[in-house]
mmCIF file of C-alpha atoms in Angstrom:
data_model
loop_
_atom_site.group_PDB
_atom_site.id
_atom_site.type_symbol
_atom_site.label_atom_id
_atom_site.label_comp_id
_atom_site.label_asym_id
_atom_site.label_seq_id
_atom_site.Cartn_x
_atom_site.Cartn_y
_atom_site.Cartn_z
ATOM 1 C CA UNK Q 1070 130.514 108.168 80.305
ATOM 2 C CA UNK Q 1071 128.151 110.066 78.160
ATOM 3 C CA UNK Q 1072 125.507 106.671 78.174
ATOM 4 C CA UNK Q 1073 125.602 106.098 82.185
ATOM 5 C CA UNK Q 1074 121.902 107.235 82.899
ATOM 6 C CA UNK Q 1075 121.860 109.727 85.279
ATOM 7 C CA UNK Q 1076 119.551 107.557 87.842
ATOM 8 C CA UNK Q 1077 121.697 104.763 87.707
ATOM 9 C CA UNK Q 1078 123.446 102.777 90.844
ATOM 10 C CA UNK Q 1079 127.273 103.670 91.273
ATOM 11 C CA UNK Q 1080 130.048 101.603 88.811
ATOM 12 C CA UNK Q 1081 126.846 101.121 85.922
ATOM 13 C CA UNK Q 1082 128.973 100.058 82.619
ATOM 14 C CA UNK Q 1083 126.898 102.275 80.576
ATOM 15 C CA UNK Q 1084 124.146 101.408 78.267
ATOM 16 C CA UNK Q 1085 126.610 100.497 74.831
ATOM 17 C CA UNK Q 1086 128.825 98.476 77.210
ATOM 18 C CA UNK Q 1087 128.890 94.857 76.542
ATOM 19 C CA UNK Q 1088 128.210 94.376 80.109
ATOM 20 C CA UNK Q 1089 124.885 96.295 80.126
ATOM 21 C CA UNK Q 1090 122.592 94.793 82.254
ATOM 22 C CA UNK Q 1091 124.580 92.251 83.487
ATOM 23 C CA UNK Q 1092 127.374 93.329 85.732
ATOM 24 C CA UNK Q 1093 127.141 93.197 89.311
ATOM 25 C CA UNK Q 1094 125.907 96.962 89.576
ATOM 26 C CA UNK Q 1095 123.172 96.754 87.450
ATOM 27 C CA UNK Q 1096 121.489 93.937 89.607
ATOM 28 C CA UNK Q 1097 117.955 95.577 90.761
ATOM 29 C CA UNK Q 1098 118.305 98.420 88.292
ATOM 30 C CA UNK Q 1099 114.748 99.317 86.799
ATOM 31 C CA UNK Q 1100 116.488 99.779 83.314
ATOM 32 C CA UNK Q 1101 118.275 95.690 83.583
ATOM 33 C CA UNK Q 1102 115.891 94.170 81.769
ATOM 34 C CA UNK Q 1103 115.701 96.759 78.805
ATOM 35 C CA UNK Q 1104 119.693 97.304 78.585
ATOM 36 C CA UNK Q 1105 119.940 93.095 78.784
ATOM 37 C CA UNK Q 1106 117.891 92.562 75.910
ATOM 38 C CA UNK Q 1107 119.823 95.338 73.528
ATOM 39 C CA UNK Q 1108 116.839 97.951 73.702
ATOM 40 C CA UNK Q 1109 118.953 100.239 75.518
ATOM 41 C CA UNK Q 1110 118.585 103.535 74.022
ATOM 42 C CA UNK Q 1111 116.033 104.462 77.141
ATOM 43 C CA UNK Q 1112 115.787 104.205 80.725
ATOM 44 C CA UNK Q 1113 112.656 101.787 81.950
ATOM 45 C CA UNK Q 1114 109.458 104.592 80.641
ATOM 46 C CA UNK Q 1115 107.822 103.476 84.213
ATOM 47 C CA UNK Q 1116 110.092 105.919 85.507
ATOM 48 C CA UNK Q 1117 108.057 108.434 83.843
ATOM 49 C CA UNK Q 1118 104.974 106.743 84.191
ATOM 50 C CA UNK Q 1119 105.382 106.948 88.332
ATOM 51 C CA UNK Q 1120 106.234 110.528 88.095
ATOM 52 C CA UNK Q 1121 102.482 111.405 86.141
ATOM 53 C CA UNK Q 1122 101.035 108.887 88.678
ATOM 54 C CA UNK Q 1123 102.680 110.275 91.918
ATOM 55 C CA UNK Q 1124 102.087 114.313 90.520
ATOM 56 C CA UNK Q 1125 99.401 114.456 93.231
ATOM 57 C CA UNK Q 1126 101.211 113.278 96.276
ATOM 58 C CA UNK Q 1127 102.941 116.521 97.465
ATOM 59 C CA UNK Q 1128 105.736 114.696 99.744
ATOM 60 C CA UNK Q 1129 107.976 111.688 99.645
ATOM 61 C CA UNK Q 1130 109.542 110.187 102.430
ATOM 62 C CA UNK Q 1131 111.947 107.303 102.591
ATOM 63 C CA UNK Q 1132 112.195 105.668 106.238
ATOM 64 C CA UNK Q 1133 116.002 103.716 105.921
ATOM 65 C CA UNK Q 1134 117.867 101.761 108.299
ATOM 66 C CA UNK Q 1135 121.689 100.703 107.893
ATOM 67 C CA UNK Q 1136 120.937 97.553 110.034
ATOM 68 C CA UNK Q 1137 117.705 95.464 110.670
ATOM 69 C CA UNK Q 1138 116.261 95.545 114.346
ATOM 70 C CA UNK Q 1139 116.708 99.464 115.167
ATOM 71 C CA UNK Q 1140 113.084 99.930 114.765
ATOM 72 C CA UNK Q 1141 112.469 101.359 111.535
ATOM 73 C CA UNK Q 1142 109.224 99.970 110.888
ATOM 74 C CA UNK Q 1143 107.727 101.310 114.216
ATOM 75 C CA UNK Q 1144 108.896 104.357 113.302
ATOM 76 C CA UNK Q 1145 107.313 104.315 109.660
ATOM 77 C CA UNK Q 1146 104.000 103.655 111.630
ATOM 78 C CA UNK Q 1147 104.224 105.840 114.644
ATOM 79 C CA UNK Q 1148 105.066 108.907 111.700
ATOM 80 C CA UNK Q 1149 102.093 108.113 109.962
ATOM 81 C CA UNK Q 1150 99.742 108.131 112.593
ATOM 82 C CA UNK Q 1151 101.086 111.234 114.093
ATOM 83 C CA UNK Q 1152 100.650 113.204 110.338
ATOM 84 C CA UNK Q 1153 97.233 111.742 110.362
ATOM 85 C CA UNK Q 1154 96.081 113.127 113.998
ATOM 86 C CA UNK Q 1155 95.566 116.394 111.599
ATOM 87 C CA UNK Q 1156 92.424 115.640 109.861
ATOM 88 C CA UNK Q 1157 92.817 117.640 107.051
ATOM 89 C CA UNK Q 1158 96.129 115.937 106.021
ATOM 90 C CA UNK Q 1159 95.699 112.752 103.981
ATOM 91 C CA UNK Q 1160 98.779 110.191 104.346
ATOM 92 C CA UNK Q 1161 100.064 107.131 102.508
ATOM 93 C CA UNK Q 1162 102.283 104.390 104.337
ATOM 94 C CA UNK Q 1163 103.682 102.327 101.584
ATOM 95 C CA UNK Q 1164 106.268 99.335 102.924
ATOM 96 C CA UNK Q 1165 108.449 97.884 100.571
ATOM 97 C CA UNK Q 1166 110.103 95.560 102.874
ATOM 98 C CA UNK Q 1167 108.839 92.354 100.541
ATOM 99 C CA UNK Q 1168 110.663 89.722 102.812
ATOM 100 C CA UNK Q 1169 109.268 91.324 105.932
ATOM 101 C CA UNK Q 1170 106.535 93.091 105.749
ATOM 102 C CA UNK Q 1171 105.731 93.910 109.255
ATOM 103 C CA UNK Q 1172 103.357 97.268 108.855
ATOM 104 C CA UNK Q 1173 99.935 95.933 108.346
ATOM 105 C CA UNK Q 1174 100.358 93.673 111.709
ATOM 106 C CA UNK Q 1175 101.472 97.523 113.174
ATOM 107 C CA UNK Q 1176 98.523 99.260 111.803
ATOM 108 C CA UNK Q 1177 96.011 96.871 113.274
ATOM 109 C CA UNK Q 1178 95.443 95.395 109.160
ATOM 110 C CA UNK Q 1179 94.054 92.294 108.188
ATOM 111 C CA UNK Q 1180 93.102 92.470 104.492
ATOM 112 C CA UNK Q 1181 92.282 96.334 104.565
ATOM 113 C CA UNK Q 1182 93.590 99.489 103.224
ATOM 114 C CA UNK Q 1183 92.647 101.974 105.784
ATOM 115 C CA UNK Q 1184 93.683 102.617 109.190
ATOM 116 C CA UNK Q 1185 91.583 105.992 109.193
ATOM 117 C CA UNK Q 1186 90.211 107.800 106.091
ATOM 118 C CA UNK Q 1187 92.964 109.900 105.774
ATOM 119 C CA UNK Q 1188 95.375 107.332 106.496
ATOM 120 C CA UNK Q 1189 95.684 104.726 103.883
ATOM 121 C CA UNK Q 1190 98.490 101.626 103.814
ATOM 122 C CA UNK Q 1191 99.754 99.400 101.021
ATOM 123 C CA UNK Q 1192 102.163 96.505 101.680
ATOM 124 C CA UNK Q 1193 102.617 92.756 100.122
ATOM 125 C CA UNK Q 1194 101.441 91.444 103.349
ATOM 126 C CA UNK Q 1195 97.865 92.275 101.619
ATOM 127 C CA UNK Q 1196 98.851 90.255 98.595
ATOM 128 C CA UNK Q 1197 99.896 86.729 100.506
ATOM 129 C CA UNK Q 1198 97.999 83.714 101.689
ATOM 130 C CA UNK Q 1199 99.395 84.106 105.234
ATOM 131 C CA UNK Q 1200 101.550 86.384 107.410
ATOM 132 C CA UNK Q 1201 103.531 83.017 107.726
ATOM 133 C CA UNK Q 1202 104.403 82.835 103.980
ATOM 134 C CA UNK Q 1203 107.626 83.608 102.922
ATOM 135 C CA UNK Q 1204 108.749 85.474 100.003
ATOM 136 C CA UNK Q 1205 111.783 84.122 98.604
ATOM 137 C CA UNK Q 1206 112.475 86.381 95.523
ATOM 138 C CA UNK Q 1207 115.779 87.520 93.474
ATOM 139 C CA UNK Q 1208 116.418 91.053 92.363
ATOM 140 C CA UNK Q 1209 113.950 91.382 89.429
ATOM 141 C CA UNK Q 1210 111.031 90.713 90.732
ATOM 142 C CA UNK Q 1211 111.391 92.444 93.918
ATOM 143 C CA UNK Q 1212 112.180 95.287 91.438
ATOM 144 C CA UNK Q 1213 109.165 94.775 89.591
ATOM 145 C CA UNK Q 1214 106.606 94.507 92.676
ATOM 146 C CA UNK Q 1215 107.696 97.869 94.103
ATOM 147 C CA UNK Q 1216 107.299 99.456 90.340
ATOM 148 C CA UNK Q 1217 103.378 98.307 90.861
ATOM 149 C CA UNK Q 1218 103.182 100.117 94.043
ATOM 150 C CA UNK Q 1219 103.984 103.099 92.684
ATOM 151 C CA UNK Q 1220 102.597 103.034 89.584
ATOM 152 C CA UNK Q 1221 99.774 101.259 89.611
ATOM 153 C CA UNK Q 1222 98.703 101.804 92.856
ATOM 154 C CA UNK Q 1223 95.727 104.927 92.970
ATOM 155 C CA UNK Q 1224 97.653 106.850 95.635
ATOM 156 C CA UNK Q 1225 94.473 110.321 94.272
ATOM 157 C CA UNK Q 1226 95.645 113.678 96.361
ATOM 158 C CA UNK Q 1227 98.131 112.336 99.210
ATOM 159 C CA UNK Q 1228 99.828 115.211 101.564
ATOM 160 C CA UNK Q 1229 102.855 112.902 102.767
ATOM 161 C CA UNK Q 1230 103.848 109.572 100.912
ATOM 162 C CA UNK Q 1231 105.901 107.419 103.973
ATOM 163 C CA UNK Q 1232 107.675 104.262 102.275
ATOM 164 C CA UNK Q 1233 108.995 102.273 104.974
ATOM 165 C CA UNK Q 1234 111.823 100.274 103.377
ATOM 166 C CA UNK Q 1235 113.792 96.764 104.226
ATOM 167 C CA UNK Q 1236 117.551 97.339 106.151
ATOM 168 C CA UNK Q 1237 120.438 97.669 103.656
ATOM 169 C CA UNK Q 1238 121.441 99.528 100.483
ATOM 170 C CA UNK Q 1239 120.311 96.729 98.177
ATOM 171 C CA UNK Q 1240 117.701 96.091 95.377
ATOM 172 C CA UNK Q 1241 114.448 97.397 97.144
ATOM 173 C CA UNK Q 1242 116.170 100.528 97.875
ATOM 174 C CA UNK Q 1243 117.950 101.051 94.243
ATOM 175 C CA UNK Q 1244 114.130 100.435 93.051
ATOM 176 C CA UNK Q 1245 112.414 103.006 95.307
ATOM 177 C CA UNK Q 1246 115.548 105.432 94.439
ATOM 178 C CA UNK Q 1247 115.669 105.010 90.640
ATOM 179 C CA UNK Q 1248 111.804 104.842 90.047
ATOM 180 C CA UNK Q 1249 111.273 108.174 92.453
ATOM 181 C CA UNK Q 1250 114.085 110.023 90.756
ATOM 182 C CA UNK Q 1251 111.806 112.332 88.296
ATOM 183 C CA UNK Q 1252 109.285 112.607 91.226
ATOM 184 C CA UNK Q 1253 110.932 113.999 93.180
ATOM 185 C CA UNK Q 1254 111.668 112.903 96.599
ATOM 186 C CA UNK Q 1255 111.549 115.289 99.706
ATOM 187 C CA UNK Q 1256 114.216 113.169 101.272
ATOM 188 C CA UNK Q 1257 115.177 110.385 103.932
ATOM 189 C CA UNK Q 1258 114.857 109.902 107.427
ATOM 190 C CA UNK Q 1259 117.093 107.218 109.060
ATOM 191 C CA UNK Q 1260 116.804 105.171 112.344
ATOM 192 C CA UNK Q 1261 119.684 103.939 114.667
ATOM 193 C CA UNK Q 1262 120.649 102.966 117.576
ATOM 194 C CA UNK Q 1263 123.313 104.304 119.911
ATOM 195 C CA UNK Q 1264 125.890 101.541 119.644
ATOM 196 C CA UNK Q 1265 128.646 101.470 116.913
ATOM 197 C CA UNK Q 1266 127.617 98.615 115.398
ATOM 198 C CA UNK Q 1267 124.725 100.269 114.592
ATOM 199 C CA UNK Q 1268 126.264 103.500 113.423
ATOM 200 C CA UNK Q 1269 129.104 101.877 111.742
ATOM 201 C CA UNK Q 1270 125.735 100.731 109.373
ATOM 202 C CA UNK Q 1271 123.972 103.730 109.364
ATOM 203 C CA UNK Q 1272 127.270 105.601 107.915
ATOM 204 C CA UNK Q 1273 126.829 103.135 104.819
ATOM 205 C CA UNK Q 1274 123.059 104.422 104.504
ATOM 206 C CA UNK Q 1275 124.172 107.843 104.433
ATOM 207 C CA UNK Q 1276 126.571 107.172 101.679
ATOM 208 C CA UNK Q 1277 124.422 104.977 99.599
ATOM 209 C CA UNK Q 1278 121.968 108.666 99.968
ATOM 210 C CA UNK Q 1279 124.184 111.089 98.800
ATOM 211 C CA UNK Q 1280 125.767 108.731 96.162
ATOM 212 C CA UNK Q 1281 121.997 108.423 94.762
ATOM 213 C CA UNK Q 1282 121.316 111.908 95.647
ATOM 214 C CA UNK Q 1283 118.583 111.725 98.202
ATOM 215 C CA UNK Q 1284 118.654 114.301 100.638
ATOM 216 C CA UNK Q 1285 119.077 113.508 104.312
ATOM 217 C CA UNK Q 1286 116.347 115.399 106.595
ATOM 218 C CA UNK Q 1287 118.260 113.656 109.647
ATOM 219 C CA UNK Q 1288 118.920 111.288 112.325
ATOM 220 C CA UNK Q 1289 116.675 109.351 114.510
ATOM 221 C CA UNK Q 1290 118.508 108.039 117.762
ATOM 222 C CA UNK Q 1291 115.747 105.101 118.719
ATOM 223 C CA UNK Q 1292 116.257 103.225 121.909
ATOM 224 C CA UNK Q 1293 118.180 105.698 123.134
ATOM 225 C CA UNK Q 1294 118.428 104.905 127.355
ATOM 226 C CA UNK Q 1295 115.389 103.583 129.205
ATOM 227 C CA UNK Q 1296 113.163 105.760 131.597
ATOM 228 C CA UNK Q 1297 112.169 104.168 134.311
ATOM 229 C CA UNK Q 1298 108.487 104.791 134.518
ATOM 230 C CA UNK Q 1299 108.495 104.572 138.684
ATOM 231 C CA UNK Q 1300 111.596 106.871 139.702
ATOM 232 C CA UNK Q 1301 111.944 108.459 136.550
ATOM 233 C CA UNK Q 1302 115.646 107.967 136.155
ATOM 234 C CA UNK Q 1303 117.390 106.833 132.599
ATOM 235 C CA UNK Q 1304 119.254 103.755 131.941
ATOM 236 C CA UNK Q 1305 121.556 102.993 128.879
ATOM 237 C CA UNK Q 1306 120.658 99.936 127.897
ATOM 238 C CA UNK Q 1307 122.892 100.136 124.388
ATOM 239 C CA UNK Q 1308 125.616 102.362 125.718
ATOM 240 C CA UNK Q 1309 126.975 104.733 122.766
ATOM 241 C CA UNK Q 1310 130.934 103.601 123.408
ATOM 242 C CA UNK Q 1311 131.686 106.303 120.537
ATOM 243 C CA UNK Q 1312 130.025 109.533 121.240
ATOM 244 C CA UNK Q 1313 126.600 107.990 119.582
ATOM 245 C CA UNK Q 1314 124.458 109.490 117.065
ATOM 246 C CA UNK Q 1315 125.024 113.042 118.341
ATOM 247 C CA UNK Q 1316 128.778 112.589 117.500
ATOM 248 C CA UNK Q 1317 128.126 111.394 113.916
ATOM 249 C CA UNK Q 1318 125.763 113.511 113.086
ATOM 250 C CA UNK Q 1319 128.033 116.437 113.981
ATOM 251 C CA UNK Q 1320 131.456 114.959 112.378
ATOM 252 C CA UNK Q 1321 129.117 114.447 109.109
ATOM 253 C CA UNK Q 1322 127.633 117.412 108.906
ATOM 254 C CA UNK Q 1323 123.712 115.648 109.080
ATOM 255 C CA UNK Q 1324 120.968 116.800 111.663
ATOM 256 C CA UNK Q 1325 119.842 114.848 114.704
ATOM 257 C CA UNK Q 1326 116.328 114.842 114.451
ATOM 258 C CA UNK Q 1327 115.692 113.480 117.993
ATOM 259 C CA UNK Q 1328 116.431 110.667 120.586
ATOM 260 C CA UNK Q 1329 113.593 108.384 121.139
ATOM 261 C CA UNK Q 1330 113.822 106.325 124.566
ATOM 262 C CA UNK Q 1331 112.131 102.332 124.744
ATOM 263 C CA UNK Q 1332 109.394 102.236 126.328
ATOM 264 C CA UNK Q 1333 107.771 99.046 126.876
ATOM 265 C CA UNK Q 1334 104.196 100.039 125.206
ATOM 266 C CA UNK Q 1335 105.725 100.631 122.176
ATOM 267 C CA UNK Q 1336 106.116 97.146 121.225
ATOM 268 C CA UNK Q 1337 102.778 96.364 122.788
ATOM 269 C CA UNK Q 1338 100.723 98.718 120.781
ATOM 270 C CA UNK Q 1339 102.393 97.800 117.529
ATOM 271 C CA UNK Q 1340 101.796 94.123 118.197
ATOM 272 C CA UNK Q 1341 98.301 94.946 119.176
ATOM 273 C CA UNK Q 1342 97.890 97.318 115.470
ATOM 274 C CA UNK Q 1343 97.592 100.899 117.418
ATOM 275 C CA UNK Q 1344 99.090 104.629 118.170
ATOM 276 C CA UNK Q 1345 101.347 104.630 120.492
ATOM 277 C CA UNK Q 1346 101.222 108.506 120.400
ATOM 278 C CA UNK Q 1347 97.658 108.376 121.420
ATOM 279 C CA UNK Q 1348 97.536 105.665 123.571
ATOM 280 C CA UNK Q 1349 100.127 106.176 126.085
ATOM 281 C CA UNK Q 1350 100.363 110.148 125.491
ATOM 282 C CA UNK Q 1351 102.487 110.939 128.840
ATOM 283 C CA UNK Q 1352 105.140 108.456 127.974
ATOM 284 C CA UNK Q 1353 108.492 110.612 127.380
ATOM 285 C CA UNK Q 1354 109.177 108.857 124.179
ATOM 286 C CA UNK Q 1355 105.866 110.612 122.557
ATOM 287 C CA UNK Q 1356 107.639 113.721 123.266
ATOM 288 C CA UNK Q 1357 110.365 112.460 121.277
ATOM 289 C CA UNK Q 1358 108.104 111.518 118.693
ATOM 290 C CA UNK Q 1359 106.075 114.322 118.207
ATOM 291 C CA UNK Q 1360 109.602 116.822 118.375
ATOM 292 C CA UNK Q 1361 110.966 114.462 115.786
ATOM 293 C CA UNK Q 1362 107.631 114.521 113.322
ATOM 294 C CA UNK Q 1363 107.401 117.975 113.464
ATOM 295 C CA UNK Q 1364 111.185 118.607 112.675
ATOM 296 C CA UNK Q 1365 109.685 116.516 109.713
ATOM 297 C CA UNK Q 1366 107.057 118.385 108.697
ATOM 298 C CA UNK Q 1367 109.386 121.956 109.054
ATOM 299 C CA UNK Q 1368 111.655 120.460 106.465
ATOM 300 C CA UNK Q 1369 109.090 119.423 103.786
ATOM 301 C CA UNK Q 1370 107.333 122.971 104.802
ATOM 302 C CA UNK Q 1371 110.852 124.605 103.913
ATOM 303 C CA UNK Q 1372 111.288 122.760 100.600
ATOM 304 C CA UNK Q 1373 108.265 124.086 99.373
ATOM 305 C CA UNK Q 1374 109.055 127.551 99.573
#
């Protein structure tokens, strides 16, 4: 239809439809409120205003999970600190996970900004009483609390944006999506774990992506086996019973970015706000890491060219 928006989510009636702004697919949609109340001749303008606002941040990562649990936030954290090691790069870690916003308690935060100078974090966990409180909001104004982050948030000259999102394909993620899609967005990194239950989510991630148009930079395997620190030899804990991530990636046509092993200290230093990369460096899952990040940092390199 020649008024479907072209940043809109999938099945949108069209601005002139009767339904505009209040089918089912237009729940979370930046442009609800405007195309509910008739003044639908434009998409929301703070799409445009986030584009002038983000025109200094030179990459734009989303960090996406298909189910909760996989480790998605730790991996949002442990990429930011390993693009900050380089001094000269300055990094933003923005998590949009309203109802669980576990990244200041993972970057050692307690009403601050900054991990490091060049590493700077915004979450709602700032904006709360507690880390206890709960945030119990619908659609819109989930919608309109990630629309301040980005615009209204003084991100100044920002190498590598890192927005470390909730699980799902819902209304945080149509948000981050819809208000991004003039800036931009290098593309999306996504975290699973070996089993099929977790892939069988992770396929619906990758769909949501290329129905939305984000690009897919590739798969993170997390938890993949356990090394035994003491005899050195590896353990499936979540045994992949259908060929695991290396199987989907190659029947979908979608890199594997890297298999990250647990590792005990990684859950310690996040709970205790620090780098796992730099505090245990000789643990085999900081290999993984680092191969992973810099697969990363190849792709945005690539894009720029």
């Amino acid at each position: 239809m020649a008024d479907v928006p072209a940043d809109v989510p999938q099945n949108c009636p069209g601005t002139s439809s009767s339904e505009a702004g209040k089918g089912t697919a237009c729940q979370g949609c930046p442009n609800q409120s405007i195309c509910a109340s008739g003044a639908n001749s434009a998409p929301d303008p703070a799409i445009e205003e986030v584009k002038e606002k983000l025109s200094t941040v030179k990459h734009k990562l989303l960090v996406l999970s298909g189910k909760g649990g996989v480790g998605k936030s730790t991996f949002s954290a442990q990429l930011a600190y390993g693009l900050a090691e380089d001094e000269d790069k300055q990094i933003a870690l923005l998590d949009v996970d309203l109802c669980g916003p576990s990244i200041p308690k993972m970057m050692g935060l307690e009403n601050e900004q900054y991990v490091e100078d060049n590493l700077a974090v915004m979450s709602i966990g700032f904006l709360i009483n507690s880390p206890d409180d709960a945030i119990i909001w619908r659609g819109p104004k989930k919608n309109g609390m990630i629309k301040q982050f980005l615009r209204d948030v003084d991100w100044g000259e920002v190498d590598y944006l890192i927005v470390d999102t909730p699980p799902g394909t819902s209304d945080e993620h149509l948000s981050v999506v819809q208000y991004l899609s003039t800036a931009c967005i290098d593309g999306a990194v996504i975290i699973t774990t070996p089993q099929e239950v977790s892939l069988q989510d992770v396929r619906k991630e990758i769909n949501f992506c290329r129905k939305v148009n984000v690009p897919i930079i590739g798969i993170v395997e997390n938890m993949s086996g356990f090394i035994c620190p003491k005899c050195k030899n590896k353990s499936q804990i979540f045994p992949p019973t259908t060929g695991g991530s290396e199987k989907m990636c190659n029947d979908l046509g979608i890199p594997l970015l890297g298999s990250i092993p647990l590792d005990e200290a990684i859950g310690r230093t996040c709970d205790s706000g620090k780098s796992f990369l730099t505090n245990v460096p000789d643990s085999p899952a900081v290999f993984s890491y680092r191969k992973i990040i810099q697969r990363i940092q190849e792709f945005c390199d690539q894009k720029n060219r």
